[in-house]
């Protein structure tokens, strides 16, 4: 059976192409990725040990994991406004909170890695594209009390859960902008001089990923870090990721199966690392 993955229209065919792509990408990742034992750069070794591999839990992380667990056990209905595939208008559907949470939230390990990064680098201004239920937002805020977070979410009902969660834990340093990121990001960023950390986890399309990168790049400082989520999600996202890696202003990149970390610091030599973690 021949499946043309470039011109297919049906969503079943698209899903099958995506599964095939992901399987192939995973084997490619296993082949090319290295562990910390092959890391000769002290910066990379330190990053792997303190951000990617540090599996210590603490009270703050436990609070986040408990909130996530509560969402997984919440079987009430929620109306979702979904902009996730580059649609100009939201596609609306009703589902259970538990199902939506399972679909959108990161694993505990991924949340911990973001927590570790924020705890280590203490970024003052954080931008998050894709708040969802606010679990990663909360983890970042608890990791560094000095950080201020500007987070964007298209679905008002999901954002409401996030806001209630921040209130419950007395977290005040988070502002959530509700709206289609493609329409509100430019304006919202014009109020910001620079950012220290951005996490891109919203609209997983090739063009949107690049658009967000260029908007953020414009506001970078030498210490800015951008995390792209789900870089192996589809052929198109990975194409965007490869172009970001090749950008002339990007110095170091670190790629795991889920995340792509981008650094602009000119003290770091231009290198791309693929790490099995
Ligand atoms: C994968 S979830 C984010 C998960 C969250 N960062 C976390 O770690 O818990 C993606 C979120 O991005 C939002 N989103 C996707 N495309 C968007 C857009 N164009 N504008 C606003 N929000 C968008 C979705 O509503 C969804 O809640």
Coordinates of C-alpha atoms and ligand atoms in Angstrom, one line a residue:
X1 CA 0.0 0.0 0.0
X2 CA 1.5 3.4 -1.0
X3 CA 0.5 6.4 1.2
X4 CA 1.3 9.8 -0.2
X5 CA 2.0 11.8 2.9
X6 CA 2.3 15.1 1.1
X7 CA -0.9 15.4 -0.8
X8 CA -3.4 13.4 1.4
X9 CA -6.6 15.2 2.5
X10 CA -8.3 12.8 4.7
X11 CA -7.5 13.1 8.4
X12 CA -7.2 9.3 8.8
X13 CA -4.5 9.3 6.2
X14 CA -2.8 12.3 7.8
X15 CA -2.8 10.6 11.2
X16 CA -1.3 7.5 9.7
X17 CA 1.4 9.5 8.0
X18 CA 2.1 11.2 11.3
X19 CA 2.4 7.9 13.1
X20 CA 4.8 6.6 10.5
X21 CA 6.8 9.8 10.6
X22 CA 7.0 9.7 14.4
X23 CA 8.2 6.0 14.4
X24 CA 10.9 6.8 11.8
X25 CA 11.9 10.0 13.6
X26 CA 12.2 8.1 16.9
X27 CA 14.6 5.6 15.4
X28 CA 16.6 8.4 13.9
X29 CA 16.6 10.1 17.3
X30 CA 17.9 7.0 19.0
X31 CA 20.6 6.6 16.4
X32 CA 21.9 10.2 16.6
X33 CA 21.3 11.0 20.2
X34 CA 24.1 10.9 22.8
X35 CA 24.2 10.6 26.6
X36 CA 26.0 12.8 29.1
X37 CA 29.0 10.5 28.8
X38 CA 29.7 11.8 25.3
X39 CA 29.3 15.4 26.3
X40 CA 32.7 17.1 26.2
X41 CA 31.4 20.6 26.6
X42 CA 31.2 21.5 30.4
X43 CA 28.1 23.7 29.7
X44 CA 26.3 20.8 28.1
X45 CA 27.3 18.3 30.8
X46 CA 26.1 20.7 33.4
X47 CA 22.8 21.3 31.5
X48 CA 22.2 17.5 31.2
X49 CA 22.9 16.8 34.8
X50 CA 21.1 19.7 36.4
X51 CA 18.2 20.3 34.0
X52 CA 17.5 17.1 32.1
X53 CA 18.5 14.4 34.5
X54 CA 17.8 16.0 37.9
X55 CA 14.8 13.9 39.0
X56 CA 14.5 15.2 42.5
X57 CA 11.0 16.1 43.5
X58 CA 10.1 18.8 46.0
X59 CA 7.0 20.3 47.5
X60 CA 6.6 22.7 44.6
X61 CA 6.7 19.9 42.0
X62 CA 4.4 17.8 44.1
X63 CA 1.8 20.6 44.2
X64 CA 1.9 20.7 40.3
X65 CA 1.7 16.9 40.0
X66 CA -1.3 16.9 42.4
X67 CA -3.1 19.6 40.4
X68 CA -2.4 17.6 37.2
X69 CA -3.8 14.4 38.9
X70 CA -6.9 16.3 40.0
X71 CA -7.5 17.3 36.3
X72 CA -7.1 13.7 35.2
X73 CA -9.8 12.8 37.7
X74 CA -12.2 15.6 36.8
X75 CA -14.8 14.1 34.5
X76 CA -17.0 17.2 34.2
X77 CA -17.6 18.7 30.7
X78 CA -15.7 21.6 29.2
X79 CA -16.2 23.5 26.0
X80 CA -12.9 23.8 24.2
X81 CA -12.1 26.6 21.7
X82 CA -9.4 25.0 19.7
X83 CA -7.0 27.1 17.5
X84 CA -4.4 24.4 17.5
X85 CA -4.0 23.7 13.8
X86 CA -3.6 27.2 12.5
X87 CA -7.3 27.9 12.1
X88 CA -8.2 31.6 12.0
X89 CA -11.5 30.8 13.8
X90 CA -11.7 28.5 16.8
X91 CA -13.2 25.1 16.3
X92 CA -15.4 24.5 19.3
X93 CA -16.1 21.1 20.9
X94 CA -17.2 19.7 24.2
X95 CA -15.2 17.1 26.0
X96 CA -14.3 15.9 29.6
X97 CA -11.7 17.9 31.5
X98 CA -9.9 14.7 32.2
X99 CA -9.6 13.9 28.4
X100 CA -8.5 17.4 27.5
X101 CA -5.9 17.3 30.3
X102 CA -4.5 14.0 29.1
X103 CA -4.4 15.3 25.6
X104 CA -2.5 18.6 26.4
X105 CA -0.5 18.2 29.5
X106 CA 3.2 17.4 29.7
X107 CA 4.6 14.3 31.5
X108 CA 5.9 14.8 35.0
X109 CA 9.4 14.4 33.7
X110 CA 8.9 17.2 31.1
X111 CA 7.4 19.5 33.8
X112 CA 10.3 18.7 36.1
X113 CA 12.8 19.6 33.3
X114 CA 11.2 23.0 32.8
X115 CA 11.1 23.5 36.6
X116 CA 14.8 22.6 36.8
X117 CA 15.7 25.0 34.0
X118 CA 13.8 27.9 35.6
X119 CA 15.3 27.1 39.1
X120 CA 18.8 27.1 37.6
X121 CA 18.7 30.2 35.3
X122 CA 16.2 32.3 37.2
X123 CA 14.8 34.0 34.1
X124 CA 13.1 37.3 35.1
X125 CA 10.7 37.6 32.2
X126 CA 9.1 34.4 30.9
X127 CA 6.8 34.2 28.0
X128 CA 4.7 31.0 27.5
X129 CA 2.7 30.3 24.4
X130 CA 0.0 27.8 25.3
X131 CA -1.1 28.1 29.0
X132 CA -3.6 25.3 28.8
X133 CA -4.6 24.4 32.4
X134 CA -1.6 26.2 33.8
X135 CA 0.4 23.3 35.2
X136 CA 3.8 24.1 33.5
X137 CA 3.1 27.8 34.2
X138 CA 2.6 27.1 37.9
X139 CA 5.8 24.9 37.9
X140 CA 7.8 27.8 36.4
X141 CA 6.4 30.3 38.9
X142 CA 7.2 28.1 41.9
X143 CA 10.7 27.4 40.6
X144 CA 11.6 31.1 40.8
X145 CA 9.7 33.6 42.8
X146 CA 11.4 36.5 41.0
X147 CA 10.1 35.5 37.6
X148 CA 7.2 37.2 36.0
X149 CA 5.3 35.2 33.5
X150 CA 3.2 36.4 30.5
X151 CA 1.2 33.4 29.3
X152 CA -1.1 33.1 26.2
X153 CA -4.1 30.8 25.8
X154 CA -6.9 30.8 23.2
X155 CA -9.5 28.8 25.1
X156 CA -11.1 31.0 27.8
X157 CA -12.5 27.9 29.6
X158 CA -9.2 26.2 29.9
X159 CA -7.6 29.5 31.0
X160 CA -10.2 29.8 33.7
X161 CA -9.0 26.6 35.3
X162 CA -5.4 27.9 35.1
X163 CA -6.4 31.2 36.8
X164 CA -8.2 29.4 39.6
X165 CA -5.2 27.1 40.2
X166 CA -2.9 30.2 40.4
X167 CA -5.3 31.8 42.9
X168 CA -5.5 28.6 45.0
X169 CA -1.7 28.6 45.3
X170 CA -1.4 32.4 45.8
X171 CA 0.6 32.8 42.7
X172 CA 0.4 36.4 41.5
X173 CA 3.3 36.8 39.1
X174 CA 1.4 35.3 36.1
X175 CA -0.7 37.3 33.6
X176 CA -2.7 35.2 31.1
X177 CA -3.7 36.8 27.8
X178 CA -6.7 35.1 26.3
X179 CA -7.1 35.1 22.5
X180 CA -5.7 33.7 19.4
X181 CA -1.9 34.0 19.7
X182 CA -1.6 34.9 16.1
X183 CA -3.7 37.9 16.6
X184 CA -2.6 39.1 20.1
X185 CA 1.1 38.2 20.3
X186 CA 2.5 41.1 18.3
X187 CA 0.7 43.7 20.4
X188 CA 1.3 42.1 23.7
X189 CA 5.0 41.7 23.0
X190 CA 5.3 45.4 22.1
X191 CA 4.9 46.1 25.8
X192 CA 8.0 44.0 26.6
X193 CA 11.6 45.1 26.1
X194 CA 13.1 41.6 26.3
X195 CA 12.6 38.1 27.7
X196 CA 14.8 35.6 29.4
X197 CA 12.9 32.4 28.8
X198 CA 10.1 31.6 26.3
X199 CA 8.3 28.3 26.0
X200 CA 6.5 27.7 22.7
X201 CA 3.8 25.0 23.2
X202 CA 0.7 26.2 21.3
X203 CA 0.0 26.0 17.6
X204 CA 2.0 23.1 16.3
X205 CA 2.4 24.1 12.6
X206 CA 5.4 24.9 10.5
X207 CA 4.6 28.5 9.8
X208 CA 3.4 29.4 13.3
X209 CA 6.4 27.9 14.9
X210 CA 8.7 30.0 12.6
X211 CA 6.6 33.2 13.1
X212 CA 6.7 32.8 16.9
X213 CA 10.5 32.3 16.7
X214 CA 11.1 35.4 14.7
X215 CA 8.9 37.6 16.9
X216 CA 10.7 36.3 20.0
X217 CA 14.1 36.5 18.4
X218 CA 13.5 40.2 17.9
X219 CA 13.2 40.6 21.7
X220 CA 16.1 38.4 22.7
X221 CA 19.0 39.3 25.0
X222 CA 22.3 37.4 25.1
X223 CA 21.0 35.2 27.9
X224 CA 17.5 34.4 26.3
X225 CA 16.5 30.8 26.0
X226 CA 13.6 29.5 23.9
X227 CA 12.1 26.0 24.5
X228 CA 10.1 24.5 21.6
X229 CA 7.9 21.7 22.6
X230 CA 7.1 18.6 20.5
X231 CA 9.8 19.2 17.9
X232 CA 9.3 15.6 16.6
X233 CA 5.5 15.9 16.5
X234 CA 5.3 16.1 12.7
X235 CA 7.5 16.4 9.7
X236 CA 6.5 20.1 9.4
X237 CA 7.3 21.0 13.0
X238 CA 10.6 19.3 12.6
X239 CA 11.3 21.2 9.4
X240 CA 10.7 24.4 11.3
X241 CA 13.0 23.2 14.1
X242 CA 15.8 22.5 11.6
X243 CA 15.5 26.0 10.2
X244 CA 15.6 27.5 13.7
X245 CA 18.7 25.5 14.5
X246 CA 20.3 26.9 11.3
X247 CA 19.4 30.5 12.1
X248 CA 22.4 32.8 12.1
X249 CA 21.6 34.3 15.5
X250 CA 21.2 31.0 17.3
X251 CA 24.4 29.7 18.9
X252 CA 23.8 26.5 20.8
X253 CA 20.8 24.1 20.5
X254 CA 20.0 21.1 22.6
X255 CA 17.4 18.6 21.4
X256 CA 15.7 15.9 23.4
X257 CA 12.9 13.8 22.1
X258 CA 10.3 16.4 23.2
X259 CA 12.1 19.7 23.6
X260 CA 14.3 21.9 21.5
X261 CA 16.3 24.4 23.6
X262 CA 17.7 27.4 21.8
X263 CA 20.4 29.7 23.1
X264 CA 21.6 33.0 21.6
X265 CA 24.6 33.5 24.0
X266 CA 27.6 34.4 21.9
X267 CA 29.9 33.0 24.6
X268 CA 28.6 29.5 23.5
X269 CA 30.1 28.1 20.3
X270 CA 27.7 27.3 17.5
X271 CA 26.8 23.6 18.1
X272 CA 23.7 21.4 18.0
X273 CA 23.4 18.5 20.4
X274 CA 21.0 15.7 20.4
X275 CA 20.6 14.2 23.9
X276 CA 18.8 11.0 24.9
X277 CA 16.8 12.2 27.9
Ligands
LIG1 C1 -0.2 21.5 24.5 S1 -1.3 22.6 25.2 C2 -0.2 23.6 26.3 C3 0.2 22.8 27.5 C4 0.9 23.6 28.5 N1 2.0 24.4 28.0 C5 1.4 22.7 29.6 O1 2.6 22.4 29.6 O2 0.6 22.4 30.5 C6 -1.5 23.8 23.9 C7 -2.4 25.0 24.3 O3 -2.2 26.0 23.3 C8 -3.4 26.6 23.0 N2 -3.3 27.1 21.7 C9 -3.0 26.4 20.5 N3 -3.1 27.3 19.5 C10 -3.4 28.5 20.0 C11 -3.5 29.8 19.4 N4 -3.4 30.0 18.1 N5 -3.9 30.8 20.2 C12 -4.0 30.6 21.5 N6 -3.9 29.4 22.1 C13 -3.6 28.4 21.4 C14 -4.4 25.4 23.2 O4 -5.7 26.0 23.5 C15 -3.8 24.6 24.3 O5 -4.4 24.9 25.5

